[in-house]
Coordinates of C-alpha atoms in Angstrom, one line a residue:
A1 CA 104.8 -83.0 -65.6
H2 CA 103.1 -82.7 -62.1
W3 CA 103.2 -78.7 -63.1
G4 CA 102.0 -77.1 -67.0
G5 CA 102.4 -73.6 -68.5
F6 CA 102.2 -71.9 -71.1
T7 CA 103.8 -68.4 -71.5
L8 CA 102.4 -64.9 -74.4
E9 CA 105.5 -62.4 -74.7
A10 CA 104.2 -60.0 -76.4
Q11 CA 107.7 -58.8 -79.3
H12 CA 109.1 -57.1 -81.8
Y13 CA 110.0 -58.7 -85.5
P14 CA 113.1 -60.9 -85.4
D15 CA 115.6 -59.5 -87.1
S16 CA 113.7 -56.3 -88.3
P17 CA 116.8 -54.1 -88.7
N18 CA 117.3 -56.1 -91.3
Q19 CA 114.4 -56.2 -92.6
P20 CA 113.0 -53.2 -94.3
H21 CA 109.7 -54.3 -95.1
F22 CA 109.5 -55.1 -91.5
P23 CA 108.6 -51.7 -89.0
T24 CA 111.1 -50.3 -87.1
T25 CA 111.9 -50.7 -83.6
V26 CA 114.6 -48.1 -84.0
L27 CA 113.9 -45.4 -81.2
S28 CA 115.1 -41.9 -82.4
P29 CA 116.0 -39.1 -79.3
G30 CA 113.0 -37.4 -78.9
E31 CA 110.7 -40.3 -80.0
A32 CA 108.0 -41.6 -77.6
Y33 CA 107.7 -45.4 -77.2
S34 CA 104.2 -46.8 -76.7
Q35 CA 103.3 -50.5 -76.6
T36 CA 99.5 -52.0 -75.8
T37 CA 99.1 -55.9 -75.3
V38 CA 95.3 -57.0 -74.7
Y39 CA 95.2 -60.8 -74.1
K40 CA 91.2 -62.0 -73.4
F41 CA 90.5 -65.2 -72.6
R42 CA 87.3 -66.9 -71.1
A43 CA 87.2 -70.3 -69.8
N44 CA 83.6 -72.2 -69.8

């Protein structure tokens, strides 16, 4: 390929509503949602 690339996608655990040991992805009315994703890269 002439150009290459990659992606890092922050997401929730797949199938979390059906897996009781996974963190919940349900946001109830009145609850706040916040997520922070930090990527650090270094090239020499």
